[in-house]
Each structure stands twice: as C-alpha cells, then as structure tokens.
Amino acid sequence: MHEISLCESLLKVIEDSASQQNFSQVKTVWLELGRFSCVEPDAMRFSFDVVMKGTLADGARLELLELPARVWCSKCLKDVEIQQRYDACPSCGDYRLQISGGEEMRIKELEVV
Amino acid sequence: MCTVCGCGEGEATIEGHEHHHHHHEEGHSHSHADGHGDHNHDYGQGAARAHAPGLSQTRMVQIEQDILSKNNQYADANRRYFSEHGILSLNLVSSPGSGKTTLLTATVLALLDQTPVAVIEGDQQTALDADRIRKSGARAVQINTGKGCHLDAHMVGHAVQDLKLQHGSALFIENVGNLVCPAAFDLGEAAKVVILSVTEGADKPLKYPDMFHAASLMILNKIDLLPYVDFDVAACCDYARRINPGIRIIQLSATTGEGMETWLGWIRAHLEIAKTGVNVPGENS
Ligand SMILES: Nc1nc2c(ncn2[C@@H]2O[C@H](COP(=O)(O)OP(=O)(O)O)[C@@H](O)[C@H]2O)c(=O)[nH]1
Ligand SMILES: [Mg+2]
Ligand SMILES: [Zn+2]
Ligand SMILES: [Zn+2]
Ligand SMILES: [Zn+2]
Ligand SMILES: [Zn+2]
C-alpha cells in the first residue's frame, strides 16, 4: 500500500503550499497520474481519505487526471502512445522505446478556502 | 522516519536512533525547520472555521509539483553527498527471498580487503539482516519501516549520517522486499540493481515492469538451482530487455559463487566512476 505514503507526501506538499499561499482548508485536489505511474486509482482514493482525516484537507475531493504513456521510438523517430510497458512501437514493432511521458504523479492545482 | 528529531510522520525506525539525538550537518542538508517540523495539528481547525459565514469563498491555487518532490529533494541531497565523498551507492531491490542479503554477505567478503563497504538494511521488522552483514565484517545499519513497504530518501539520509562513510566506500542499500513501490522512490543511488531468482518465474519482468524499467542491472540469482526448476533464462532476459533495452544482466549464484566475478567487476568499474567522477570507457550501464 504505497499509496498511503504517496498521500503522506501529497499532504506535505499541500501543507507547505498552505503556509506559502495562506489557505486553511482544501476542498479539491487535482492530481495528474501518468499511465505508468505506480498508482492504483482506487487505492489512491481510499488512502487519500484516510491520510487527510484531521488535516486541512479533511473531506477534500480527489480528482484524478490520467495522462497517456508516450514513448520515443528511435526507429520511427517520433513519439508514439503505448498502453503497457512491454508494448512494442505500434507503427514498427520495435521494442527500443524511450519513455517520454506517463510516469507523472503531479499535483496540478487545489481548490482552497 | 525519524522518531528522535520528530522529522516526518510514518513509523520507520533507524537502529541506534533511540540513544542519541543527531544533527543534520554538512552534506545532508535537508532542513527540518521548514519541512516536516511544522506538522501543525491546528490545521484541522480550518475545517471548523470555514463553516462560519463569509469564509467559504474558494479560490484555485496552482501547484504543478511532483508528489514525490520532497523525497526527490532528499534524494538529491544524498546524491550530492555521495558524489562529494566518492561513494558508490547501489539500491538493491527484489521480492523477499530472492537472495539480497546472501548476495550482499558474499559481496562484502569479496570486497572488504580493498574497499570500505557499508550496508543499509531495510526490512519492515527485525535487525536480523544487519546482524548478518555485520558478521561478514562490514558496517551496517538497519532501518525498520514498520508498515511501510519501501525505503525513502529521508530515512536513507539519516542512516548514511550514522554510518560516517569513508571516502571511496561502496554503500549497498537493501530495500524492503517488494517489486512494486521501491521503483518510484529515488534514494539518491547511482543505480538500482534488481535481483530475480530462478525460483520466481521468468515472466517477472513483464509482471513488474516498473522495477525492471528503473533498474540499470538485473541479477539473475540462484542459477545453481536451474537444473531443478522450469525457468527459461533466455525468455526472462528477453522480457527484461523488452521493458528496458539498456539493462545489464548478470547470472550468478550467491551461494556457490558462480558468476560472482562478473558482478564484482561491475561493482569495481562503478566504484572507479564514483571515485573519479569519470566514466570508464566501454562501460555504459
Ligand atoms: N540455492 C541458492 N539459494 C540461495 C541463493 N541465494 C540465496 N539463497 C537462499 O535464499 C533464501 C533467502 O535469501 P536472503 O538472502 O535472505 O533473501 P532476501 O530476502 O532477498 O534478503 C535463503 O535461504 C538463502 O540461503 C543462491 O544463489 N542459491
Ligand atoms: Mg534480506
Ligand atoms: Zn517505431
Ligand atoms: Zn533524525
Ligand atoms: Zn530528517
Ligand atoms: Zn512502498
């Protein structure tokens, strides 16, 4: 259940932001998750509610935005989208792919009071 | 994390931390003043106050920050420390039982006469593995993560301070046995080494791709057992390269010693890189 510790890290970022940006309550958290980020959305939602209890984000809504996995194919010389890490390039079938996007776990924005 | 200085939450404990209060000195410069020091419990009152009329106006705050940015800051501090002190740090990851501690014990014995070696042992409970390592002659410190399923860069930073590493040391970090989340937590290591044993099934790289993607080197351990198990080495290597085209693969047996020289050679080449900051020609992973 590393989603718990991810939520603890998330809480820290929120708390730091609260003291810098002067807010005392969080209503909504928008989180971007790359397809290859090792986060299970259901586990994340569950952990989020548990970890935020009694904090400034108690009861906050968690909005997850999934980002596609993009890789650079050195044969096609272009970015392509794949679904799984073990996928081959959909255009040429090559496996030598460089991940260029899809591992993000980024807090995008907050709705605060 | 640290129960002594009160930094951070979580329930990890580092061996020896009950007995002294340490400081964060040069090299390990994460500040407790701004970060986790202010675990303010009065934040909770915000919710209550917000119900008062007139206070419910909401606004948007742009953050654009990685969830793991705190961990990554600690990892950067660790990495700076390692590079300033010419230390090679390797993060060993695998499922429980693949042979990390056995391999480390054999590695320590082989390296110790020429190289200062230290080990950070991560397990949920017990200091058994650190004891095993100390018996082989290396410095070792145990981190117990409690319910936590991986080491993070902050715990490692504290353990590193406790170890007081010599210049040019090899530091091995045995992560908690888990093929999932240690992939996401940078500890500041030079490389992740994933250990897979032949009793686990050749398809593990496909089943746990994140880890095999994050690792620079895969060790296929327990090859002495190959005659007794149904394990397709070629297929396994193929799967690993499919996930990570640049991955190096070394086959060995930590108990019989077969293949150990290749692993030791890999370590020595990377120690040179760590000590001199220069890439050894022909060594690309
Ligand atoms: N046959 C064989 N057994 C091994 C080898 N390496 C480790 N083991 C055994 O595997 C078990 C788990 O090893 P351990 O080092 O504790 O694994 P860890 O959980 O990854 O640290 C122990 O019983 C070891 O003796 C090997 O190369 N060959
Ligand atoms: Mg072990
Ligand atoms: Zn292609
Ligand atoms: Zn401490
Ligand atoms: Zn600390
Ligand atoms: Zn974990």
PDB file of N, CA, C and O in Angstrom, chain B residues 27-91:
ATOM      1  N   GLY B  27      26.367  18.359   4.000  1.00  0.00           N
ATOM      2  CA  GLY B  27      26.227  17.220   3.109  1.00  0.00           C
ATOM      3  C   GLY B  27      24.831  16.639   3.138  1.00  0.00           C
ATOM      4  O   GLY B  27      24.309  16.238   2.132  1.00  0.00           O
ATOM      5  N   HIS B  28      24.240  16.638   4.294  1.00  0.00           N
ATOM      6  CA  HIS B  28      22.893  16.069   4.381  1.00  0.00           C
ATOM      7  C   HIS B  28      22.009  17.207   4.844  1.00  0.00           C
ATOM      8  O   HIS B  28      21.660  17.316   5.992  1.00  0.00           O
ATOM      9  N   SER B  29      21.691  18.061   3.901  1.00  0.00           N
ATOM     10  CA  SER B  29      21.262  19.392   4.306  1.00  0.00           C
ATOM     11  C   SER B  29      19.751  19.592   4.254  1.00  0.00           C
ATOM     12  O   SER B  29      19.288  20.674   4.009  1.00  0.00           O
ATOM     13  N   HIS B  30      18.977  18.524   4.410  1.00  0.00           N
ATOM     14  CA  HIS B  30      17.547  18.805   4.375  1.00  0.00           C
ATOM     15  C   HIS B  30      17.144  19.484   5.677  1.00  0.00           C
ATOM     16  O   HIS B  30      17.614  19.141   6.742  1.00  0.00           O
ATOM     17  N   SER B  31      16.309  20.481   5.550  1.00  0.00           N
ATOM     18  CA  SER B  31      16.024  21.269   6.742  1.00  0.00           C
ATOM     19  C   SER B  31      14.763  20.777   7.431  1.00  0.00           C
ATOM     20  O   SER B  31      13.753  20.486   6.791  1.00  0.00           O
ATOM     21  N   HIS B  32      14.858  20.652   8.697  1.00  0.00           N
ATOM     22  CA  HIS B  32      13.675  20.265   9.451  1.00  0.00           C
ATOM     23  C   HIS B  32      12.843  21.481   9.828  1.00  0.00           C
ATOM     24  O   HIS B  32      11.728  21.370  10.277  1.00  0.00           O
ATOM     25  N   ALA B  33      13.473  22.651   9.689  1.00  0.00           N
ATOM     26  CA  ALA B  33      12.791  23.866  10.122  1.00  0.00           C
ATOM     27  C   ALA B  33      11.545  24.156   9.285  1.00  0.00           C
ATOM     28  O   ALA B  33      10.474  24.398   9.805  1.00  0.00           O
ATOM     29  N   ASP B  34      11.706  24.025   7.968  1.00  0.00           N
ATOM     30  CA  ASP B  34      10.564  24.413   7.158  1.00  0.00           C
ATOM     31  C   ASP B  34       9.667  23.215   6.810  1.00  0.00           C
ATOM     32  O   ASP B  34       8.465  23.315   6.825  1.00  0.00           O
ATOM     33  N   GLY B  35      10.265  22.103   6.541  1.00  0.00           N
ATOM     34  CA  GLY B  35       9.519  20.969   6.026  1.00  0.00           C
ATOM     35  C   GLY B  35       8.604  20.313   7.029  1.00  0.00           C
ATOM     36  O   GLY B  35       7.546  20.822   7.384  1.00  0.00           O
ATOM     37  N   HIS B  36       9.067  19.187   7.565  1.00  0.00           N
ATOM     38  CA  HIS B  36       8.177  18.365   8.362  1.00  0.00           C
ATOM     39  C   HIS B  36       8.114  18.822   9.812  1.00  0.00           C
ATOM     40  O   HIS B  36       7.442  18.215  10.601  1.00  0.00           O
ATOM     41  N   GLY B  37       8.857  19.874  10.165  1.00  0.00           N
ATOM     42  CA  GLY B  37       8.790  20.353  11.546  1.00  0.00           C
ATOM     43  C   GLY B  37       7.391  20.854  11.882  1.00  0.00           C
ATOM     44  O   GLY B  37       6.903  20.670  12.988  1.00  0.00           O
ATOM     45  N   ASP B  38       6.778  21.450  10.873  1.00  0.00           N
ATOM     46  CA  ASP B  38       5.509  22.083  11.189  1.00  0.00           C
ATOM     47  C   ASP B  38       4.321  21.175  10.896  1.00  0.00           C
ATOM     48  O   ASP B  38       3.485  21.486  10.080  1.00  0.00           O
ATOM     49  N   HIS B  39       4.321  20.050  11.510  1.00  0.00           N
ATOM     50  CA  HIS B  39       3.188  19.150  11.355  1.00  0.00           C
ATOM     51  C   HIS B  39       2.052  19.682  12.207  1.00  0.00           C
ATOM     52  O   HIS B  39       1.691  19.111  13.221  1.00  0.00           O
ATOM     53  N   ASN B  40       1.517  20.790  11.763  1.00  0.00           N
ATOM     54  CA  ASN B  40       0.584  21.520  12.604  1.00  0.00           C
ATOM     55  C   ASN B  40      -0.744  20.830  12.737  1.00  0.00           C
ATOM     56  O   ASN B  40      -1.429  20.580  11.766  1.00  0.00           O
ATOM     57  N   HIS B  41      -1.098  20.544  13.954  1.00  0.00           N
ATOM     58  CA  HIS B  41      -2.380  19.874  14.124  1.00  0.00           C
ATOM     59  C   HIS B  41      -3.523  20.877  14.164  1.00  0.00           C
ATOM     60  O   HIS B  41      -4.667  20.507  14.086  1.00  0.00           O
ATOM     61  N   ASP B  42      -3.182  22.153  14.261  1.00  0.00           N
ATOM     62  CA  ASP B  42      -4.268  23.135  14.238  1.00  0.00           C
ATOM     63  C   ASP B  42      -4.813  23.354  12.828  1.00  0.00           C
ATOM     64  O   ASP B  42      -5.772  24.065  12.641  1.00  0.00           O
ATOM     65  N   TYR B  43      -4.180  22.708  11.834  1.00  0.00           N
ATOM     66  CA  TYR B  43      -4.777  22.774  10.502  1.00  0.00           C
ATOM     67  C   TYR B  43      -6.207  22.259  10.532  1.00  0.00           C
ATOM     68  O   TYR B  43      -7.061  22.724   9.823  1.00  0.00           O
ATOM     69  N   GLY B  44      -6.423  21.272  11.378  1.00  0.00           N
ATOM     70  CA  GLY B  44      -7.740  20.667  11.451  1.00  0.00           C
ATOM     71  C   GLY B  44      -8.825  21.681  11.789  1.00  0.00           C
ATOM     72  O   GLY B  44      -9.961  21.554  11.363  1.00  0.00           O
ATOM     73  N   GLN B  45      -8.442  22.703  12.530  1.00  0.00           N
ATOM     74  CA  GLN B  45      -9.428  23.720  12.908  1.00  0.00           C
ATOM     75  C   GLN B  45      -9.913  24.508  11.712  1.00  0.00           C
ATOM     76  O   GLN B  45     -10.980  25.109  11.742  1.00  0.00           O
ATOM     77  N   GLY B  46      -9.116  24.497  10.644  1.00  0.00           N
ATOM     78  CA  GLY B  46      -9.512  25.216   9.440  1.00  0.00           C
ATOM     79  C   GLY B  46     -10.876  24.768   8.963  1.00  0.00           C
ATOM     80  O   GLY B  46     -11.710  25.585   8.592  1.00  0.00           O
ATOM     81  N   ALA B  47     -11.087  23.477   9.026  1.00  0.00           N
ATOM     82  CA  ALA B  47     -12.350  22.936   8.560  1.00  0.00           C
ATOM     83  C   ALA B  47     -13.511  23.510   9.362  1.00  0.00           C
ATOM     84  O   ALA B  47     -14.527  23.914   8.810  1.00  0.00           O
ATOM     85  N   ALA B  48     -13.331  23.581  10.662  1.00  0.00           N
ATOM     86  CA  ALA B  48     -14.384  24.096  11.524  1.00  0.00           C
ATOM     87  C   ALA B  48     -14.636  25.577  11.240  1.00  0.00           C
ATOM     88  O   ALA B  48     -15.765  26.005  11.049  1.00  0.00           O
ATOM     89  N   ARG B  49     -13.548  26.320  11.163  1.00  0.00           N
ATOM     90  CA  ARG B  49     -13.688  27.758  10.951  1.00  0.00           C
ATOM     91  C   ARG B  49     -14.346  28.065   9.611  1.00  0.00           C
ATOM     92  O   ARG B  49     -15.074  29.026   9.483  1.00  0.00           O
ATOM     93  N   ALA B  50     -14.075  27.219   8.645  1.00  0.00           N
ATOM     94  CA  ALA B  50     -14.572  27.503   7.307  1.00  0.00           C
ATOM     95  C   ALA B  50     -16.091  27.452   7.232  1.00  0.00           C
ATOM     96  O   ALA B  50     -16.677  27.989   6.315  1.00  0.00           O
ATOM     97  N   HIS B  51     -16.723  26.828   8.207  1.00  0.00           N
ATOM     98  CA  HIS B  51     -18.172  26.771   8.189  1.00  0.00           C
ATOM     99  C   HIS B  51     -18.800  28.101   8.571  1.00  0.00           C
ATOM    100  O   HIS B  51     -19.969  28.325   8.341  1.00  0.00           O
ATOM    101  N   ALA B  52     -17.989  28.963   9.153  1.00  0.00           N
ATOM    102  CA  ALA B  52     -18.508  30.284   9.516  1.00  0.00           C
ATOM    103  C   ALA B  52     -18.889  31.039   8.256  1.00  0.00           C
ATOM    104  O   ALA B  52     -18.208  30.955   7.249  1.00  0.00           O
ATOM    105  N   PRO B  53     -20.001  31.777   8.289  1.00  0.00           N
ATOM    106  CA  PRO B  53     -20.427  32.502   7.093  1.00  0.00           C
ATOM    107  C   PRO B  53     -19.360  33.505   6.661  1.00  0.00           C
ATOM    108  O   PRO B  53     -18.671  34.081   7.485  1.00  0.00           O
ATOM    109  N   GLY B  54     -19.238  33.683   5.375  1.00  0.00           N
ATOM    110  CA  GLY B  54     -18.291  34.662   4.857  1.00  0.00           C
ATOM    111  C   GLY B  54     -16.914  34.087   4.594  1.00  0.00           C
ATOM    112  O   GLY B  54     -16.108  34.710   3.952  1.00  0.00           O
ATOM    113  N   LEU B  55     -16.685  32.886   5.095  1.00  0.00           N
ATOM    114  CA  LEU B  55     -15.355  32.327   4.923  1.00  0.00           C
ATOM    115  C   LEU B  55     -15.315  31.222   3.870  1.00  0.00           C
ATOM    116  O   LEU B  55     -14.334  30.555   3.698  1.00  0.00           O
ATOM    117  N   SER B  56     -16.422  31.022   3.188  1.00  0.00           N
ATOM    118  CA  SER B  56     -16.491  29.867   2.310  1.00  0.00           C
ATOM    119  C   SER B  56     -16.089  30.171   0.869  1.00  0.00           C
ATOM    120  O   SER B  56     -16.215  29.331   0.004  1.00  0.00           O
ATOM    121  N   GLN B  57     -15.591  31.378   0.603  1.00  0.00           N
ATOM    122  CA  GLN B  57     -15.122  31.723  -0.737  1.00  0.00           C
ATOM    123  C   GLN B  57     -13.947  30.817  -1.124  1.00  0.00           C
ATOM    124  O   GLN B  57     -12.965  30.785  -0.412  1.00  0.00           O
ATOM    125  N   THR B  58     -14.078  30.103  -2.218  1.00  0.00           N
ATOM    126  CA  THR B  58     -12.936  29.268  -2.600  1.00  0.00           C
ATOM    127  C   THR B  58     -12.137  29.942  -3.705  1.00  0.00           C
ATOM    128  O   THR B  58     -12.645  30.790  -4.432  1.00  0.00           O
ATOM    129  N   ARG B  59     -10.872  29.540  -3.793  1.00  0.00           N
ATOM    130  CA  ARG B  59     -10.040  30.017  -4.897  1.00  0.00           C
ATOM    131  C   ARG B  59      -9.151  28.874  -5.357  1.00  0.00           C
ATOM    132  O   ARG B  59      -9.022  27.864  -4.663  1.00  0.00           O
ATOM    133  N   MET B  60      -8.539  29.039  -6.517  1.00  0.00           N
ATOM    134  CA  MET B  60      -7.682  27.998  -7.056  1.00  0.00           C
ATOM    135  C   MET B  60      -6.226  28.343  -6.800  1.00  0.00           C
ATOM    136  O   MET B  60      -5.827  29.494  -6.928  1.00  0.00           O
ATOM    137  N   VAL B  61      -5.458  27.326  -6.433  1.00  0.00           N
ATOM    138  CA  VAL B  61      -4.017  27.513  -6.263  1.00  0.00           C
ATOM    139  C   VAL B  61      -3.302  26.550  -7.205  1.00  0.00           C
ATOM    140  O   VAL B  61      -3.529  25.348  -7.165  1.00  0.00           O
ATOM    141  N   GLN B  62      -2.473  27.112  -8.086  1.00  0.00           N
ATOM    142  CA  GLN B  62      -1.678  26.270  -8.993  1.00  0.00           C
ATOM    143  C   GLN B  62      -0.513  25.681  -8.210  1.00  0.00           C
ATOM    144  O   GLN B  62       0.153  26.391  -7.488  1.00  0.00           O
ATOM    145  N   ILE B  63      -0.286  24.402  -8.377  1.00  0.00           N
ATOM    146  CA  ILE B  63       0.816  23.801  -7.649  1.00  0.00           C
ATOM    147  C   ILE B  63       1.879  23.270  -8.604  1.00  0.00           C
ATOM    148  O   ILE B  63       3.046  23.617  -8.521  1.00  0.00           O
ATOM    149  N   GLU B  64       1.474  22.418  -9.531  1.00  0.00           N
ATOM    150  CA  GLU B  64       2.407  21.859 -10.524  1.00  0.00           C
ATOM    151  C   GLU B  64       3.633  21.258  -9.854  1.00  0.00           C
ATOM    152  O   GLU B  64       4.758  21.557 -10.208  1.00  0.00           O
ATOM    153  N   GLN B  65       3.399  20.446  -8.860  1.00  0.00           N
ATOM    154  CA  GLN B  65       4.549  19.846  -8.176  1.00  0.00           C
ATOM    155  C   GLN B  65       4.413  18.331  -8.124  1.00  0.00           C
ATOM    156  O   GLN B  65       3.330  17.810  -7.907  1.00  0.00           O
ATOM    157  N   ASP B  66       5.513  17.651  -8.316  1.00  0.00           N
ATOM    158  CA  ASP B  66       5.516  16.204  -8.222  1.00  0.00           C
ATOM    159  C   ASP B  66       5.174  15.785  -6.793  1.00  0.00           C
ATOM    160  O   ASP B  66       5.634  16.418  -5.845  1.00  0.00           O
ATOM    161  N   ILE B  67       4.368  14.741  -6.646  1.00  0.00           N
ATOM    162  CA  ILE B  67       4.036  14.255  -5.301  1.00  0.00           C
ATOM    163  C   ILE B  67       5.301  13.899  -4.548  1.00  0.00           C
ATOM    164  O   ILE B  67       5.401  14.079  -3.345  1.00  0.00           O
ATOM    165  N   LEU B  68       6.253  13.377  -5.276  1.00  0.00           N
ATOM    166  CA  LEU B  68       7.467  12.903  -4.612  1.00  0.00           C
ATOM    167  C   LEU B  68       8.542  13.973  -4.543  1.00  0.00           C
ATOM    168  O   LEU B  68       9.702  13.670  -4.309  1.00  0.00           O
ATOM    169  N   SER B  69       8.144  15.232  -4.711  1.00  0.00           N
ATOM    170  CA  SER B  69       9.178  16.271  -4.756  1.00  0.00           C
ATOM    171  C   SER B  69       9.978  16.341  -3.462  1.00  0.00           C
ATOM    172  O   SER B  69      11.180  16.574  -3.482  1.00  0.00           O
ATOM    173  N   LYS B  70       9.317  16.104  -2.325  1.00  0.00           N
ATOM    174  CA  LYS B  70      10.046  16.104  -1.046  1.00  0.00           C
ATOM    175  C   LYS B  70      11.078  14.983  -1.039  1.00  0.00           C
ATOM    176  O   LYS B  70      12.245  15.198  -0.722  1.00  0.00           O
ATOM    177  N   ASN B  71      10.609  13.792  -1.395  1.00  0.00           N
ATOM    178  CA  ASN B  71      11.542  12.657  -1.452  1.00  0.00           C
ATOM    179  C   ASN B  71      12.690  12.958  -2.411  1.00  0.00           C
ATOM    180  O   ASN B  71      13.855  12.671  -2.123  1.00  0.00           O
ATOM    181  N   ASN B  72      12.358  13.568  -3.545  1.00  0.00           N
ATOM    182  CA  ASN B  72      13.389  13.829  -4.539  1.00  0.00           C
ATOM    183  C   ASN B  72      14.409  14.856  -4.057  1.00  0.00           C
ATOM    184  O   ASN B  72      15.581  14.778  -4.405  1.00  0.00           O
ATOM    185  N   GLN B  73      13.954  15.801  -3.199  1.00  0.00           N
ATOM    186  CA  GLN B  73      14.916  16.756  -2.626  1.00  0.00           C
ATOM    187  C   GLN B  73      15.904  16.034  -1.701  1.00  0.00           C
ATOM    188  O   GLN B  73      17.100  16.279  -1.730  1.00  0.00           O
ATOM    189  N   TYR B  74      15.370  15.133  -0.883  1.00  0.00           N
ATOM    190  CA  TYR B  74      16.260  14.342  -0.019  1.00  0.00           C
ATOM    191  C   TYR B  74      17.200  13.486  -0.858  1.00  0.00           C
ATOM    192  O   TYR B  74      18.386  13.347  -0.553  1.00  0.00           O
ATOM    193  N   ALA B  75      16.654  12.899  -1.917  1.00  0.00           N
ATOM    194  CA  ALA B  75      17.472  12.056  -2.794  1.00  0.00           C
ATOM    195  C   ALA B  75      18.595  12.887  -3.415  1.00  0.00           C
ATOM    196  O   ALA B  75      19.740  12.428  -3.480  1.00  0.00           O
ATOM    197  N   ASP B  76      18.284  14.098  -3.827  1.00  0.00           N
ATOM    198  CA  ASP B  76      19.311  14.970  -4.404  1.00  0.00           C
ATOM    199  C   ASP B  76      20.396  15.274  -3.382  1.00  0.00           C
ATOM    200  O   ASP B  76      21.585  15.285  -3.704  1.00  0.00           O
ATOM    201  N   ALA B  77      19.978  15.518  -2.123  1.00  0.00           N
ATOM    202  CA  ALA B  77      20.960  15.796  -1.070  1.00  0.00           C
ATOM    203  C   ALA B  77      21.853  14.575  -0.858  1.00  0.00           C
ATOM    204  O   ALA B  77      23.077  14.692  -0.726  1.00  0.00           O
ATOM    205  N   ASN B  78      21.248  13.394  -0.846  1.00  0.00           N
ATOM    206  CA  ASN B  78      22.041  12.164  -0.695  1.00  0.00           C
ATOM    207  C   ASN B  78      23.025  12.013  -1.851  1.00  0.00           C
ATOM    208  O   ASN B  78      24.195  11.694  -1.661  1.00  0.00           O
ATOM    209  N   ARG B  79      22.509  12.261  -3.056  1.00  0.00           N
ATOM    210  CA  ARG B  79      23.347  12.087  -4.248  1.00  0.00           C
ATOM    211  C   ARG B  79      24.532  13.043  -4.216  1.00  0.00           C
ATOM    212  O   ARG B  79      25.661  12.670  -4.536  1.00  0.00           O
ATOM    213  N   ARG B  80      24.270  14.282  -3.771  1.00  0.00           N
ATOM    214  CA  ARG B  80      25.364  15.260  -3.649  1.00  0.00           C
ATOM    215  C   ARG B  80      26.400  14.765  -2.659  1.00  0.00           C
ATOM    216  O   ARG B  80      27.597  14.809  -2.899  1.00  0.00           O
ATOM    217  N   TYR B  81      25.915  14.252  -1.539  1.00  0.00           N
ATOM    218  CA  TYR B  81      26.812  13.745  -0.509  1.00  0.00           C
ATOM    219  C   TYR B  81      27.662  12.599  -1.060  1.00  0.00           C
ATOM    220  O   TYR B  81      28.886  12.573  -0.881  1.00  0.00           O
ATOM    221  N   PHE B  82      27.029  11.669  -1.750  1.00  0.00           N
ATOM    222  CA  PHE B  82      27.771  10.528  -2.310  1.00  0.00           C
ATOM    223  C   PHE B  82      28.817  11.014  -3.293  1.00  0.00           C
ATOM    224  O   PHE B  82      29.949  10.537  -3.296  1.00  0.00           O
ATOM    225  N   SER B  83      28.455  11.972  -4.119  1.00  0.00           N
ATOM    226  CA  SER B  83      29.402  12.405  -5.135  1.00  0.00           C
ATOM    227  C   SER B  83      30.550  13.185  -4.502  1.00  0.00           C
ATOM    228  O   SER B  83      31.702  13.011  -4.884  1.00  0.00           O
ATOM    229  N   GLU B  84      30.261  13.997  -3.481  1.00  0.00           N
ATOM    230  CA  GLU B  84      31.345  14.722  -2.810  1.00  0.00           C
ATOM    231  C   GLU B  84      32.308  13.775  -2.101  1.00  0.00           C
ATOM    232  O   GLU B  84      33.475  14.086  -1.917  1.00  0.00           O
ATOM    233  N   HIS B  85      31.817  12.629  -1.677  1.00  0.00           N
ATOM    234  CA  HIS B  85      32.659  11.707  -0.919  1.00  0.00           C
ATOM    235  C   HIS B  85      33.116  10.509  -1.730  1.00  0.00           C
ATOM    236  O   HIS B  85      33.645   9.549  -1.181  1.00  0.00           O
ATOM    237  N   GLY B  86      32.891  10.551  -3.037  1.00  0.00           N
ATOM    238  CA  GLY B  86      33.347   9.458  -3.893  1.00  0.00           C
ATOM    239  C   GLY B  86      32.760   8.115  -3.506  1.00  0.00           C
ATOM    240  O   GLY B  86      33.444   7.089  -3.539  1.00  0.00           O
ATOM    241  N   ILE B  87      31.489   8.119  -3.129  1.00  0.00           N
ATOM    242  CA  ILE B  87      30.850   6.882  -2.667  1.00  0.00           C
ATOM    243  C   ILE B  87      29.981   6.296  -3.777  1.00  0.00           C
ATOM    244  O   ILE B  87      29.214   7.016  -4.421  1.00  0.00           O
ATOM    245  N   LEU B  88      30.118   4.992  -3.984  1.00  0.00           N
ATOM    246  CA  LEU B  88      29.218   4.303  -4.910  1.00  0.00           C
ATOM    247  C   LEU B  88      28.043   3.765  -4.107  1.00  0.00           C
ATOM    248  O   LEU B  88      28.222   2.966  -3.190  1.00  0.00           O
ATOM    249  N   SER B  89      26.837   4.211  -4.435  1.00  0.00           N
ATOM    250  CA  SER B  89      25.679   3.714  -3.706  1.00  0.00           C
ATOM    251  C   SER B  89      24.778   2.936  -4.657  1.00  0.00           C
ATOM    252  O   SER B  89      24.445   3.405  -5.740  1.00  0.00           O
ATOM    253  N   LEU B  90      24.419   1.739  -4.236  1.00  0.00           N
ATOM    254  CA  LEU B  90      23.566   0.877  -5.053  1.00  0.00           C
ATOM    255  C   LEU B  90      22.323   0.510  -4.268  1.00  0.00           C
ATOM    256  O   LEU B  90      22.394   0.158  -3.088  1.00  0.00           O
ATOM    257  N   ASN B  91      21.187   0.591  -4.925  1.00  0.00           N
ATOM    258  CA  ASN B  91      19.894   0.320  -4.299  1.00  0.00           C
ATOM    259  C   ASN B  91      19.428  -1.052  -4.787  1.00  0.00           C
ATOM    260  O   ASN B  91      19.086  -1.216  -5.956  1.00  0.00           O
TER     261      ASN B  91
END
